[in-house]
């Protein structure tokens, strides 16, 4: 269970780590931004490394999607655009920075890769051993989220126009996932 202080610290940490990276932020910077003492930050998170890990992109952005698999591509694109409009951090865009700036990039890469592959495969029903279609969706969403935020290539496109254009591109990869093997019912 998280407290308002815990959530405020995480919000500040996500923003500051996203802007400056792991090495460019101190616990005191995060505490000052959150309006909380550095001692409380350390009490709640124990170390800068543990706070960095807690502030990383969260694959839970997939867990509350209540849409049929046939609409998942549009829903994913819609969510990215809604976060942009609300000025909320984009988890897809943060993945490369989370790995690059981690104290142990190899461990962060392995952990984030597995979390996202498992979540995307579950959301789209990808049961293949290599989860190739899931990996492709992650690559497309990471590129879309990052490009949308940093390059502004689509600033002149309308919201609905972006959903209509990119939703089917993502959906094509979702649809490319091999179907779950059929198992006869025992009833």
PDB file of C-alpha atoms in Angstrom:
ATOM      1  CA  UNK A   1       0.000   0.000   0.000  1.00  0.00           C
ATOM      2  CA  UNK A   2       1.409   3.373  -0.932  1.00  0.00           C
ATOM      3  CA  UNK A   3       1.095   6.651   0.910  1.00  0.00           C
ATOM      4  CA  UNK A   4       0.671  10.120  -0.591  1.00  0.00           C
ATOM      5  CA  UNK A   5       4.359  10.750   0.207  1.00  0.00           C
ATOM      6  CA  UNK A   6       5.383   7.525  -1.544  1.00  0.00           C
ATOM      7  CA  UNK A   7       3.396   8.454  -4.662  1.00  0.00           C
ATOM      8  CA  UNK A   8       4.711  12.047  -4.652  1.00  0.00           C
ATOM      9  CA  UNK A   9       8.293  10.810  -4.396  1.00  0.00           C
ATOM     10  CA  UNK A  10       7.778   8.344  -7.258  1.00  0.00           C
ATOM     11  CA  UNK A  11       6.197  11.028  -9.429  1.00  0.00           C
ATOM     12  CA  UNK A  12       9.146  13.375  -8.850  1.00  0.00           C
ATOM     13  CA  UNK A  13      11.652  10.566  -9.324  1.00  0.00           C
ATOM     14  CA  UNK A  14      10.096   9.484 -12.624  1.00  0.00           C
ATOM     15  CA  UNK A  15      10.138  13.013 -13.960  1.00  0.00           C
ATOM     16  CA  UNK A  16      13.675  13.843 -12.801  1.00  0.00           C
ATOM     17  CA  UNK A  17      15.209  10.502 -13.803  1.00  0.00           C
ATOM     18  CA  UNK A  18      13.456  10.856 -17.161  1.00  0.00           C
ATOM     19  CA  UNK A  19      14.875  14.345 -17.673  1.00  0.00           C
ATOM     20  CA  UNK A  20      18.403  13.878 -16.292  1.00  0.00           C
ATOM     21  CA  UNK A  21      19.076  10.157 -16.011  1.00  0.00           C
ATOM     22  CA  UNK A  22      20.247   8.172 -13.004  1.00  0.00           C
ATOM     23  CA  UNK A  23      23.591   9.893 -12.568  1.00  0.00           C
ATOM     24  CA  UNK A  24      22.184  13.395 -13.021  1.00  0.00           C
ATOM     25  CA  UNK A  25      19.770  13.201 -10.090  1.00  0.00           C
ATOM     26  CA  UNK A  26      20.392  13.040  -6.362  1.00  0.00           C
ATOM     27  CA  UNK A  27      18.064  11.882  -3.623  1.00  0.00           C
ATOM     28  CA  UNK A  28      18.095  15.488  -2.390  1.00  0.00           C
ATOM     29  CA  UNK A  29      16.930  16.673  -5.844  1.00  0.00           C
ATOM     30  CA  UNK A  30      13.993  14.267  -5.723  1.00  0.00           C
ATOM     31  CA  UNK A  31      13.147  15.181  -2.139  1.00  0.00           C
ATOM     32  CA  UNK A  32      13.216  18.909  -2.924  1.00  0.00           C
ATOM     33  CA  UNK A  33      11.044  18.431  -6.003  1.00  0.00           C
ATOM     34  CA  UNK A  34       8.562  16.366  -3.996  1.00  0.00           C
ATOM     35  CA  UNK A  35       8.584  18.809  -1.079  1.00  0.00           C
ATOM     36  CA  UNK A  36       9.671  16.017   1.250  1.00  0.00           C
ATOM     37  CA  UNK A  37      12.802  15.476   3.319  1.00  0.00           C
ATOM     38  CA  UNK A  38      15.641  13.399   1.905  1.00  0.00           C
ATOM     39  CA  UNK A  39      15.457  11.315   5.096  1.00  0.00           C
ATOM     40  CA  UNK A  40      11.871  10.317   4.302  1.00  0.00           C
ATOM     41  CA  UNK A  41      12.871   9.380   0.755  1.00  0.00           C
ATOM     42  CA  UNK A  42      15.609   7.123   2.149  1.00  0.00           C
ATOM     43  CA  UNK A  43      13.261   5.691   4.792  1.00  0.00           C
ATOM     44  CA  UNK A  44      10.695   4.730   2.160  1.00  0.00           C
ATOM     45  CA  UNK A  45      13.043   3.527  -0.607  1.00  0.00           C
ATOM     46  CA  UNK A  46      16.288   2.621   1.226  1.00  0.00           C
ATOM     47  CA  UNK A  47      18.613   3.762  -1.591  1.00  0.00           C
ATOM     48  CA  UNK A  48      18.769   5.781  -4.785  1.00  0.00           C
ATOM     49  CA  UNK A  49      19.129   2.524  -6.745  1.00  0.00           C
ATOM     50  CA  UNK A  50      15.930   1.078  -5.237  1.00  0.00           C
ATOM     51  CA  UNK A  51      14.089   4.341  -5.913  1.00  0.00           C
ATOM     52  CA  UNK A  52      15.305   4.262  -9.521  1.00  0.00           C
ATOM     53  CA  UNK A  53      14.050   0.684  -9.880  1.00  0.00           C
ATOM     54  CA  UNK A  54      10.663   1.607  -8.403  1.00  0.00           C
ATOM     55  CA  UNK A  55      10.353   4.580 -10.766  1.00  0.00           C
ATOM     56  CA  UNK A  56      10.908   2.542 -13.927  1.00  0.00           C
ATOM     57  CA  UNK A  57       8.399   2.055 -16.713  1.00  0.00           C
ATOM     58  CA  UNK A  58       5.646  -0.243 -15.631  1.00  0.00           C
ATOM     59  CA  UNK A  59       4.139  -2.857 -17.911  1.00  0.00           C
ATOM     60  CA  UNK A  60       0.869  -2.491 -15.991  1.00  0.00           C
ATOM     61  CA  UNK A  61      -0.133  -0.016 -18.693  1.00  0.00           C
ATOM     62  CA  UNK A  62      -1.338  -3.161 -20.477  1.00  0.00           C
ATOM     63  CA  UNK A  63      -3.171  -4.862 -17.643  1.00  0.00           C
ATOM     64  CA  UNK A  64      -6.243  -2.673 -17.491  1.00  0.00           C
ATOM     65  CA  UNK A  65      -6.973  -2.661 -21.210  1.00  0.00           C
ATOM     66  CA  UNK A  66     -10.476  -4.050 -21.420  1.00  0.00           C
ATOM     67  CA  UNK A  67     -10.763  -4.428 -25.190  1.00  0.00           C
ATOM     68  CA  UNK A  68     -10.963  -7.440 -27.483  1.00  0.00           C
ATOM     69  CA  UNK A  69      -7.647  -8.501 -28.984  1.00  0.00           C
ATOM     70  CA  UNK A  70      -8.959  -7.311 -32.361  1.00  0.00           C
ATOM     71  CA  UNK A  71      -8.970  -3.712 -31.022  1.00  0.00           C
ATOM     72  CA  UNK A  72      -5.751  -3.824 -29.005  1.00  0.00           C
ATOM     73  CA  UNK A  73      -3.603  -1.963 -31.579  1.00  0.00           C
ATOM     74  CA  UNK A  74      -5.887   1.071 -31.634  1.00  0.00           C
ATOM     75  CA  UNK A  75      -6.239   0.988 -27.843  1.00  0.00           C
ATOM     76  CA  UNK A  76      -2.457   1.015 -27.343  1.00  0.00           C
ATOM     77  CA  UNK A  77      -2.011   3.952 -29.726  1.00  0.00           C
ATOM     78  CA  UNK A  78      -4.957   5.770 -28.131  1.00  0.00           C
ATOM     79  CA  UNK A  79      -3.364   5.423 -24.691  1.00  0.00           C
ATOM     80  CA  UNK A  80      -0.047   6.886 -25.867  1.00  0.00           C
ATOM     81  CA  UNK A  81      -1.868   9.856 -27.357  1.00  0.00           C
ATOM     82  CA  UNK A  82      -3.945  10.387 -24.212  1.00  0.00           C
ATOM     83  CA  UNK A  83      -0.798  10.432 -22.059  1.00  0.00           C
ATOM     84  CA  UNK A  84       0.747  12.977 -24.439  1.00  0.00           C
ATOM     85  CA  UNK A  85      -2.329  15.206 -24.266  1.00  0.00           C
ATOM     86  CA  UNK A  86      -2.355  15.029 -20.476  1.00  0.00           C
ATOM     87  CA  UNK A  87       1.385  15.667 -20.193  1.00  0.00           C
ATOM     88  CA  UNK A  88       1.884  12.344 -18.417  1.00  0.00           C
ATOM     89  CA  UNK A  89       5.140  10.394 -18.601  1.00  0.00           C
ATOM     90  CA  UNK A  90       5.253   7.931 -21.508  1.00  0.00           C
ATOM     91  CA  UNK A  91       6.365   4.487 -20.278  1.00  0.00           C
ATOM     92  CA  UNK A  92       7.136   3.252 -23.807  1.00  0.00           C
ATOM     93  CA  UNK A  93       9.496   6.188 -24.364  1.00  0.00           C
ATOM     94  CA  UNK A  94      11.194   5.638 -21.001  1.00  0.00           C
ATOM     95  CA  UNK A  95      12.272   2.044 -21.637  1.00  0.00           C
ATOM     96  CA  UNK A  96      15.569   2.865 -23.417  1.00  0.00           C
ATOM     97  CA  UNK A  97      16.518   5.467 -20.803  1.00  0.00           C
ATOM     98  CA  UNK A  98      15.645   3.160 -17.937  1.00  0.00           C
ATOM     99  CA  UNK A  99      18.068   0.587 -19.290  1.00  0.00           C
ATOM    100  CA  UNK A 100      20.803   2.974 -20.351  1.00  0.00           C
ATOM    101  CA  UNK A 101      20.834   4.880 -17.056  1.00  0.00           C
ATOM    102  CA  UNK A 102      20.406   1.912 -14.717  1.00  0.00           C
ATOM    103  CA  UNK A 103      23.217   1.166 -12.297  1.00  0.00           C
ATOM    104  CA  UNK A 104      23.393  -2.303 -13.912  1.00  0.00           C
ATOM    105  CA  UNK A 105      22.171  -1.905 -17.530  1.00  0.00           C
ATOM    106  CA  UNK A 106      22.442  -5.622 -18.346  1.00  0.00           C
ATOM    107  CA  UNK A 107      20.300  -6.630 -15.383  1.00  0.00           C
ATOM    108  CA  UNK A 108      17.814  -3.830 -16.116  1.00  0.00           C
ATOM    109  CA  UNK A 109      17.587  -4.899 -19.776  1.00  0.00           C
ATOM    110  CA  UNK A 110      16.883  -8.512 -18.864  1.00  0.00           C
ATOM    111  CA  UNK A 111      14.314  -7.602 -16.200  1.00  0.00           C
ATOM    112  CA  UNK A 112      12.448  -4.993 -18.263  1.00  0.00           C
ATOM    113  CA  UNK A 113      12.530  -7.171 -21.394  1.00  0.00           C
ATOM    114  CA  UNK A 114      10.966 -10.100 -19.554  1.00  0.00           C
ATOM    115  CA  UNK A 115       8.319  -7.996 -17.807  1.00  0.00           C
ATOM    116  CA  UNK A 116       7.216  -6.329 -21.033  1.00  0.00           C
ATOM    117  CA  UNK A 117       7.379  -9.503 -23.135  1.00  0.00           C
ATOM    118  CA  UNK A 118       5.274 -11.384 -20.603  1.00  0.00           C
ATOM    119  CA  UNK A 119       2.712  -8.564 -20.317  1.00  0.00           C
ATOM    120  CA  UNK A 120       2.385  -7.964 -24.058  1.00  0.00           C
ATOM    121  CA  UNK A 121       2.255 -11.686 -24.854  1.00  0.00           C
ATOM    122  CA  UNK A 122      -0.486 -12.129 -22.253  1.00  0.00           C
ATOM    123  CA  UNK A 123      -2.473  -9.128 -23.565  1.00  0.00           C
ATOM    124  CA  UNK A 124      -2.353 -10.305 -27.160  1.00  0.00           C
ATOM    125  CA  UNK A 125      -2.481 -14.053 -26.602  1.00  0.00           C
ATOM    126  CA  UNK A 126       0.993 -14.734 -27.998  1.00  0.00           C
ATOM    127  CA  UNK A 127       1.878 -18.236 -26.816  1.00  0.00           C
ATOM    128  CA  UNK A 128       4.778 -18.811 -29.212  1.00  0.00           C
ATOM    129  CA  UNK A 129       8.052 -19.829 -27.585  1.00  0.00           C
ATOM    130  CA  UNK A 130      10.001 -16.842 -28.932  1.00  0.00           C
ATOM    131  CA  UNK A 131       7.130 -14.320 -28.575  1.00  0.00           C
ATOM    132  CA  UNK A 132       8.256 -12.731 -31.831  1.00  0.00           C
ATOM    133  CA  UNK A 133       4.999 -10.879 -32.475  1.00  0.00           C
ATOM    134  CA  UNK A 134       5.031  -9.536 -28.910  1.00  0.00           C
ATOM    135  CA  UNK A 135       8.619  -8.346 -29.338  1.00  0.00           C
ATOM    136  CA  UNK A 136       7.630  -6.568 -32.550  1.00  0.00           C
ATOM    137  CA  UNK A 137       4.708  -4.831 -30.816  1.00  0.00           C
ATOM    138  CA  UNK A 138       7.070  -3.667 -28.052  1.00  0.00           C
ATOM    139  CA  UNK A 139       9.530  -2.318 -30.619  1.00  0.00           C
ATOM    140  CA  UNK A 140       6.780  -0.495 -32.504  1.00  0.00           C
ATOM    141  CA  UNK A 141       5.223   0.972 -29.349  1.00  0.00           C
ATOM    142  CA  UNK A 142       8.605   2.028 -27.949  1.00  0.00           C
ATOM    143  CA  UNK A 143       9.466   3.736 -31.235  1.00  0.00           C
ATOM    144  CA  UNK A 144       6.045   5.350 -31.510  1.00  0.00           C
ATOM    145  CA  UNK A 145       6.087   6.612 -27.917  1.00  0.00           C
ATOM    146  CA  UNK A 146       9.603   7.991 -28.210  1.00  0.00           C
ATOM    147  CA  UNK A 147       9.136   9.529 -31.665  1.00  0.00           C
ATOM    148  CA  UNK A 148       5.888  11.175 -30.663  1.00  0.00           C
ATOM    149  CA  UNK A 149       7.492  12.783 -27.611  1.00  0.00           C
ATOM    150  CA  UNK A 150      10.968  13.717 -28.790  1.00  0.00           C
ATOM    151  CA  UNK A 151      10.936  14.291 -32.534  1.00  0.00           C
ATOM    152  CA  UNK A 152       7.475  15.768 -32.924  1.00  0.00           C
ATOM    153  CA  UNK A 153       7.145  14.107 -36.322  1.00  0.00           C
ATOM    154  CA  UNK A 154       3.396  13.860 -35.926  1.00  0.00           C
ATOM    155  CA  UNK A 155       2.620  17.196 -34.286  1.00  0.00           C
ATOM    156  CA  UNK A 156       0.573  18.260 -37.312  1.00  0.00           C
ATOM    157  CA  UNK A 157      -1.512  15.059 -37.289  1.00  0.00           C
ATOM    158  CA  UNK A 158      -4.853  14.976 -35.498  1.00  0.00           C
ATOM    159  CA  UNK A 159      -5.518  12.593 -32.623  1.00  0.00           C
ATOM    160  CA  UNK A 160      -8.027  10.472 -34.553  1.00  0.00           C
ATOM    161  CA  UNK A 161      -5.800  10.520 -37.624  1.00  0.00           C
ATOM    162  CA  UNK A 162      -2.900   9.047 -35.609  1.00  0.00           C
ATOM    163  CA  UNK A 163      -5.114   6.329 -34.097  1.00  0.00           C
ATOM    164  CA  UNK A 164      -6.496   5.464 -37.545  1.00  0.00           C
ATOM    165  CA  UNK A 165      -3.008   5.324 -39.087  1.00  0.00           C
ATOM    166  CA  UNK A 166      -0.898   3.641 -36.383  1.00  0.00           C
ATOM    167  CA  UNK A 167      -3.559   1.456 -34.752  1.00  0.00           C
ATOM    168  CA  UNK A 168      -3.737  -0.894 -37.768  1.00  0.00           C
ATOM    169  CA  UNK A 169       0.068  -1.043 -37.992  1.00  0.00           C
ATOM    170  CA  UNK A 170       0.281  -2.270 -34.401  1.00  0.00           C
ATOM    171  CA  UNK A 171      -2.776  -4.473 -34.891  1.00  0.00           C
ATOM    172  CA  UNK A 172      -1.156  -6.229 -37.855  1.00  0.00           C
ATOM    173  CA  UNK A 173       1.603  -7.465 -35.544  1.00  0.00           C
ATOM    174  CA  UNK A 174      -0.885  -8.479 -32.876  1.00  0.00           C
ATOM    175  CA  UNK A 175      -2.805 -10.446 -35.484  1.00  0.00           C
ATOM    176  CA  UNK A 176       0.464 -12.086 -36.630  1.00  0.00           C
ATOM    177  CA  UNK A 177       0.857 -13.850 -33.281  1.00  0.00           C
ATOM    178  CA  UNK A 178       0.275 -17.568 -33.651  1.00  0.00           C
ATOM    179  CA  UNK A 179      -3.047 -18.572 -32.110  1.00  0.00           C
ATOM    180  CA  UNK A 180      -3.013 -20.425 -28.825  1.00  0.00           C
ATOM    181  CA  UNK A 181      -2.984 -24.161 -29.416  1.00  0.00           C
ATOM    182  CA  UNK A 182      -6.419 -25.702 -29.367  1.00  0.00           C
ATOM    183  CA  UNK A 183      -7.092 -28.014 -26.480  1.00  0.00           C
ATOM    184  CA  UNK A 184     -10.156 -30.226 -26.474  1.00  0.00           C
ATOM    185  CA  UNK A 185     -12.584 -29.677 -23.646  1.00  0.00           C
ATOM    186  CA  UNK A 186     -12.793 -32.468 -21.089  1.00  0.00           C
ATOM    187  CA  UNK A 187     -16.438 -31.737 -20.332  1.00  0.00           C
TER     188      UNK A 187
END
